[in-house]
C-alpha cells in the first residue's frame, strides 16, 4: 500500500521531522488561497501514487498568483503514468542549494532493513543509483539493536561536515527508522532532504509504502488507503478469504495453496500459455470460497480458459467439487474449464464433478496443456 506525499509528511511531522508548511487543495481557487496564506513563492505539487512526478511536470514553482493559477490549472487533471491528478499540494517555496537523499527499505540479501543515503539527492536519484552506485551509501541495520545513535551519527558524518547538521541528521535518521518500524513500512524516503538558509534540515518530499500483510495491525494507515482498480479487486478477494493477484495472461487459475499456485503458473508457461491470475483459495476450502473464486475468474474478460488444480490435504476435494457444482448453478460459465482433483476425498469429489461435464485429467501437466489449448482455440 502507498500513501501520498502529504500523508507521509504528516507522519514525519508527528515524529518531529521538519517538513515544509503546506496545504492540500482540490481546485485552483483553494490553491490561490493556500498560496496567499503561506506566502509566495510556493511549489505546486501533484499528489498521485506514482513516482517521478517532478520529471513528468507534476511539480512547479510559482512566484506569483498568476503562476499559481497557471500551475494548478495545468497539474490538476494531468495524467501521470496512468494516474489522474485530483489533488495538489501547495507547499512553501524553500531556498536551498543542495539536495540529499535518505531512504529505508527491506533488503533481502542482507535480510535486514537497509538505510540508504546520498549527497546526490533530487529527481535524478534513479540515474545516480544506476550510473554511480557508490554515491549512495548503504547501511544494513541490525534488527535487535535498531538504528543506534552511533550508527546514525556515522551515516550523518558521511553526508555533512557541519556538526550542527550531523546532530540534526542523527536525530532525524533515528526517527525515520522508528517510523519505518512502527508503521510496518517497506519503503520510507525523503528526497530531497535540504538545508534551509537557517541551517535546518527540512524534508521537501516524502514517500512511504507499507506491507499489506501488516495492515491488520496498522488501523490508522489502513484507514487512509486509496486502492487503485487492481488493488480494489485484490482487497475484495481478500475479504472473501482468497489470495488473488491479477496478471496479464488469459488462463484463469484456481488452486489451493500458494506453492501449488506458483507451480501451476509455471506449468502453464511451460506449455506456452500465460496465467491471467494467481488465485489461492486457501487451505480448508468451503464451497462458498469456490463460488467466489469462480465469480472472480469468470468476471475477468481476459480469461479464455480456466485451470482448476486442487491437491487435497486439509482441503477436501469433495468440498471444492460441491462449491463448483453450486457455482455452476449460480453463474453461467461459458469459458472452457479443465480440472485436476487429487488427494483427500478425490473419489467423492470426482463423483460430484461427473454431472458437471467438465474435462477431468490426472496430472497438473495434462491440465495445463489442455487449458493452454482451450485458450488458443478461443483467441
Ligand atoms: P518528485 O519528482 O516526485 O520526487 O517530487 P519532489 O517533491 O521531490 O520535487 C522535485 C524537485 O522539485 C525537487 O527535487 C526539487 O529540486 C524541486 N523542489 C521541490 N520543492 C521545492 C521547493 O520548495 N523549492 C525549490 N526551489 N525547489 C523545490
Ligand atoms: Mn522527490
XYZ file of C-alpha atoms and ligand atoms in Angstrom:
408
model
C 0.000 0.000 0.000
C 1.160 3.506 -0.883
C 0.280 6.906 0.510
C 0.591 10.416 -0.860
C 3.450 12.792 -0.164
C 1.297 14.994 2.071
C 0.284 11.980 4.165
C 3.869 10.765 4.525
C 4.909 14.238 5.632
C 2.125 14.310 8.227
C 3.611 11.141 9.696
C 7.152 12.573 9.540
C 5.909 15.652 11.332
C 4.377 13.592 14.148
C 7.830 12.135 14.748
C 9.437 15.550 14.939
C 10.915 15.658 11.443
C 10.662 19.157 9.945
C 8.631 19.304 6.737
C 7.539 22.182 4.508
C 4.444 24.126 5.526
C 1.789 23.115 3.055
C -1.865 22.707 2.233
C -3.774 20.101 0.268
C -6.068 21.587 -2.407
C -8.666 20.229 -4.796
C -9.109 23.206 -7.128
C -7.446 26.373 -8.377
C -9.342 28.664 -6.009
C -8.199 26.718 -2.961
C -4.663 26.743 -4.353
C -4.658 30.541 -4.674
C -5.968 30.937 -1.120
C -3.378 28.495 0.212
C -0.614 30.350 -1.595
C -1.650 33.675 -0.102
C -1.757 32.097 3.369
C 1.676 30.509 3.004
C 3.199 33.428 1.135
C 4.814 33.324 -2.308
C 6.699 31.648 -3.780
C 5.062 28.266 -3.421
C 5.536 24.901 -5.068
C 2.501 23.298 -6.692
C 2.755 19.512 -6.482
C 0.592 16.772 -7.960
C -0.499 14.211 -5.366
C -0.521 10.872 -7.143
C 0.546 7.414 -6.045
C 3.352 7.071 -8.608
C 6.947 8.225 -8.574
C 8.718 10.699 -10.847
C 6.133 13.461 -10.732
C 8.791 16.132 -10.948
C 10.086 14.832 -14.261
C 6.553 14.399 -15.592
C 5.790 18.082 -15.000
C 3.818 17.498 -11.822
C 5.921 19.839 -9.648
C 6.050 23.549 -10.482
C 7.462 26.565 -8.703
C 5.045 29.517 -8.617
C 6.313 33.023 -7.844
C 3.102 34.971 -8.483
C -0.618 34.421 -8.077
C -0.790 34.124 -11.843
C 1.809 31.310 -11.685
C -0.220 29.509 -9.019
C -3.370 29.673 -11.143
C -1.470 28.546 -14.209
C 0.362 25.673 -12.464
C -2.731 24.464 -10.588
C -4.748 24.556 -13.823
C -2.116 22.547 -15.655
C -1.414 19.987 -12.955
C -4.991 19.267 -11.837
C -6.426 16.783 -14.299
C -2.992 15.808 -15.572
C -2.325 12.154 -16.327
C 0.891 10.962 -14.706
C 1.733 7.406 -15.711
C -1.936 6.485 -15.827
C -2.846 8.293 -12.594
C -5.270 11.196 -12.778
C -4.242 14.167 -10.635
C -7.225 15.089 -8.463
C -5.455 16.918 -5.665
C -2.441 19.141 -5.383
C -0.223 20.195 -2.562
C 0.649 23.864 -2.194
C 3.936 23.953 -0.298
C 6.018 26.918 0.803
C 8.815 27.535 -1.674
C 12.113 26.893 0.021
C 15.573 28.097 -0.975
C 18.370 25.566 -0.824
C 21.477 24.728 -2.794
C 21.961 21.039 -2.234
C 19.613 18.048 -2.275
C 20.218 14.968 -0.151
C 18.583 11.573 -0.335
C 17.639 9.400 2.642
C 15.744 6.145 2.350
C 14.914 2.953 4.186
C 13.852 -0.307 2.649
C 13.974 -4.037 3.276
C 16.980 -5.744 1.739
C 16.604 -9.437 1.021
C 20.352 -10.004 0.568
C 21.343 -8.774 3.998
C 17.975 -9.838 5.452
C 17.691 -6.515 7.180
C 16.352 -3.019 6.977
C 18.710 -1.091 4.738
C 19.452 2.545 5.414
C 20.475 4.454 2.280
C 21.744 7.983 1.981
C 23.303 10.155 -0.680
C 24.688 13.620 -1.207
C 23.249 13.461 -4.700
C 19.533 13.551 -3.996
C 16.840 15.072 -6.181
C 14.882 13.909 -9.182
C 17.899 12.114 -10.706
C 18.408 9.652 -7.847
C 17.451 6.686 -10.065
C 20.199 7.691 -12.530
C 22.662 8.025 -9.648
C 21.763 4.525 -8.479
C 22.426 3.196 -11.969
C 25.457 5.192 -13.115
C 27.221 5.979 -9.870
C 26.028 3.471 -7.258
C 28.897 4.337 -4.908
C 27.345 7.747 -4.396
C 24.616 6.015 -2.403
C 25.861 4.737 0.925
C 24.128 1.733 2.408
C 23.940 0.525 5.987
C 22.150 -2.706 6.918
C 20.534 -2.171 10.309
C 20.726 -4.844 12.978
C 17.124 -5.643 13.873
C 17.937 -6.321 17.540
C 19.823 -3.088 18.074
C 17.770 -0.879 15.793
C 19.395 2.247 14.412
C 21.700 3.276 17.245
C 22.852 6.860 17.736
C 26.336 5.613 16.946
C 25.389 4.273 13.526
C 23.079 7.203 12.772
C 25.959 9.583 13.531
C 28.322 7.556 11.374
C 25.915 7.897 8.425
C 25.388 11.590 9.168
C 29.147 12.247 9.086
C 29.263 10.835 5.570
C 26.764 13.419 4.395
C 27.592 16.538 6.388
C 30.690 18.324 7.646
C 28.908 20.785 9.893
C 28.480 19.406 13.423
C 25.083 21.066 13.892
C 23.823 19.284 10.767
C 25.337 15.996 11.922
C 23.443 16.306 15.207
C 20.171 17.124 13.482
C 20.668 14.314 10.993
C 21.418 11.794 13.743
C 18.048 12.514 15.368
C 16.268 12.625 12.052
C 17.684 9.266 10.907
C 16.723 7.597 14.169
C 13.215 8.987 13.967
C 12.932 7.855 10.355
C 13.946 4.345 11.358
C 11.385 4.429 14.153
C 8.691 5.422 11.648
C 9.738 2.551 9.396
C 9.412 0.002 12.191
C 6.333 1.492 13.886
C 4.294 1.610 10.683
C 5.409 -1.689 9.091
C 6.762 0.179 6.100
C 8.516 -1.374 3.143
C 9.845 1.984 1.927
C 10.368 5.305 3.664
C 12.090 8.024 1.688
C 12.955 11.688 1.916
C 14.092 13.026 -1.440
C 15.144 15.729 -1.298
C 16.223 16.478 2.218
C 17.595 20.022 2.174
C 19.370 22.544 4.397
C 17.457 25.797 4.816
C 19.039 29.245 4.999
C 18.730 28.984 8.771
C 20.831 25.824 8.702
C 17.979 23.456 9.480
C 17.305 20.089 7.823
C 13.950 20.018 6.069
C 12.071 17.243 4.255
C 10.820 18.632 0.923
C 9.283 15.406 -0.303
C 8.161 12.197 1.381
C 7.362 8.711 0.242
C 6.056 5.719 2.190
C 4.955 2.220 1.165
C 3.563 -0.327 3.583
C 3.451 -4.065 3.961
C -0.111 -5.060 3.007
C 0.102 -8.115 5.222
C 0.660 -5.921 8.268
C -2.300 -3.635 7.676
C -4.426 -5.607 10.106
C -2.356 -4.061 12.910
C -1.960 -0.644 11.271
C -5.507 0.637 11.505
C -4.556 4.304 11.060
C -2.596 3.518 7.915
C -5.267 1.202 6.554
C -7.857 3.949 7.066
C -6.117 6.248 4.564
C -5.663 3.611 1.873
C -6.721 4.692 -1.611
C -6.617 1.449 -3.592
C -6.451 1.608 -7.389
C -8.712 -0.536 -9.590
C -6.492 -3.629 -9.434
C -5.940 -3.283 -5.688
C -9.700 -2.978 -5.181
C -10.179 -6.398 -6.750
C -7.377 -7.837 -4.607
C -8.912 -6.375 -1.451
C -12.342 -7.682 -2.394
C -10.860 -11.152 -2.898
C -9.058 -10.892 0.427
C -12.324 -10.053 2.188
C -13.662 -13.347 0.802
C -10.664 -15.259 2.135
C -8.938 -15.590 -1.229
C -5.420 -14.550 -2.216
C -5.887 -13.135 -5.712
C -3.458 -11.227 -7.898
C -4.480 -10.311 -11.448
C -1.809 -10.867 -14.107
C -1.572 -10.158 -17.841
C -2.293 -13.592 -19.361
C -5.540 -15.267 -20.414
C -5.668 -18.528 -18.464
C -7.529 -18.284 -15.181
C -6.203 -20.458 -12.361
C -7.928 -21.716 -9.265
C -5.600 -23.518 -6.911
C -5.353 -24.385 -3.239
C -2.120 -23.277 -1.616
C 0.408 -20.664 -2.687
C 3.113 -23.159 -3.620
C 0.808 -25.140 -5.868
C -0.462 -21.889 -7.367
C 3.107 -20.908 -8.284
C 3.766 -24.354 -9.746
C 0.527 -24.124 -11.723
C 1.524 -20.800 -13.242
C 4.931 -22.252 -14.148
C 3.278 -25.263 -15.745
C 1.026 -23.029 -17.837
C 4.102 -21.139 -19.037
C 5.888 -24.393 -19.880
C 3.011 -25.346 -22.175
C 3.245 -21.949 -23.867
C 0.387 -20.180 -22.110
C 0.217 -17.235 -19.755
C -1.699 -17.143 -16.465
C -4.371 -14.458 -16.015
C -4.016 -14.520 -12.276
C -2.623 -16.027 -9.154
C -5.507 -17.411 -7.126
C -5.115 -19.321 -3.913
C -8.419 -20.443 -2.444
C -6.596 -21.425 0.742
C -6.355 -24.465 2.935
C -9.696 -25.518 4.308
C -11.833 -24.531 1.380
C -15.519 -24.281 1.975
C -17.789 -24.394 -1.065
C -18.614 -20.674 -0.721
C -14.985 -19.740 -1.410
C -15.023 -21.777 -4.592
C -18.142 -19.916 -5.724
C -16.479 -16.542 -5.009
C -13.372 -17.685 -6.866
C -15.415 -18.758 -9.914
C -17.134 -15.367 -9.822
C -13.790 -13.569 -9.876
C -12.427 -15.664 -12.727
C -15.492 -15.510 -14.923
C -15.937 -11.757 -14.499
C -12.451 -11.124 -15.910
C -12.874 -10.528 -19.654
C -9.284 -11.569 -20.368
C -9.855 -15.109 -19.140
C -10.240 -17.518 -22.074
C -9.924 -20.790 -20.198
C -9.745 -21.910 -16.592
C -7.475 -24.462 -15.000
C -8.572 -25.783 -11.636
C -5.771 -27.545 -9.844
C -6.599 -28.967 -6.430
C -4.380 -31.108 -4.324
C -6.437 -32.073 -1.326
C -4.668 -32.183 2.008
C -6.627 -30.232 4.538
C -8.696 -29.048 1.609
C -11.207 -31.722 0.832
C -11.791 -32.379 -2.838
C -15.487 -33.032 -2.284
C -15.836 -29.555 -0.714
C -14.266 -27.996 -3.768
C -16.459 -30.111 -6.033
C -19.592 -29.075 -4.144
C -18.524 -25.440 -4.480
C -18.073 -25.902 -8.199
C -21.435 -27.615 -8.570
C -23.090 -24.736 -6.722
C -21.137 -22.132 -8.704
C -22.344 -23.687 -11.946
C -25.913 -23.425 -10.734
C -25.441 -19.733 -9.906
C -23.214 -18.486 -12.709
C -23.475 -19.164 -16.396
C -19.939 -20.289 -17.214
C -19.131 -20.131 -20.901
C -15.381 -20.394 -20.547
C -13.837 -23.837 -21.103
C -12.547 -25.408 -17.904
C -10.254 -28.264 -17.101
C -9.931 -29.741 -13.658
C -7.396 -31.826 -11.841
C -8.533 -33.077 -8.465
C -6.228 -35.195 -6.359
C -5.799 -36.080 -2.676
C -8.220 -36.129 0.233
C -11.693 -37.273 -0.827
C -10.788 -37.066 -4.520
C -13.066 -40.012 -5.298
C -16.094 -38.353 -3.725
C -15.182 -35.077 -5.411
C -14.887 -36.623 -8.839
C -18.272 -38.275 -8.362
C -19.824 -34.816 -7.897
C -17.861 -33.302 -10.789
C -19.088 -36.007 -13.168
C -22.507 -34.361 -13.555
C -20.906 -31.025 -14.500
C -19.437 -32.183 -17.781
C -16.029 -30.673 -17.181
C -12.994 -32.491 -18.536
C -11.068 -34.064 -15.685
C -7.410 -35.017 -16.017
C -4.971 -36.793 -13.745
C -1.879 -34.615 -13.712
C -1.078 -30.961 -13.457
C 0.832 -31.162 -16.760
C -2.156 -32.537 -18.635
C -4.371 -29.875 -17.121
C -2.014 -27.069 -18.154
C -1.688 -28.453 -21.656
C -5.453 -28.613 -22.071
C -6.032 -25.149 -20.582
C -3.478 -23.676 -22.992
C -5.137 -25.446 -25.917
C -8.603 -24.188 -24.898
C -7.329 -20.622 -24.589
C -5.654 -20.788 -28.001
C -8.892 -22.038 -29.590
C -10.819 -19.156 -28.034
C -8.467 -16.474 -29.324
P 9.316 14.071 -7.203
O 9.827 14.385 -8.565
O 8.017 13.353 -7.268
O 10.322 13.378 -6.350
O 8.970 15.470 -6.498
P 9.741 16.347 -5.403
O 8.804 16.793 -4.384
O 10.986 15.684 -4.918
O 10.156 17.613 -6.255
C 11.007 17.507 -7.376
C 12.077 18.564 -7.327
O 11.485 19.854 -7.308
C 12.943 18.532 -6.066
O 13.966 17.584 -6.174
C 13.437 19.948 -6.009
O 14.564 20.108 -6.862
C 12.283 20.748 -6.576
N 11.516 21.336 -5.461
C 10.544 20.755 -4.714
N 10.126 21.578 -3.738
C 10.857 22.709 -3.872
C 10.904 23.966 -3.151
O 10.214 24.210 -2.181
N 11.795 24.901 -3.604
C 12.589 24.687 -4.682
N 13.428 25.656 -5.064
N 12.580 23.528 -5.348
C 11.725 22.560 -4.968
Mn 11.290 13.642 -4.636
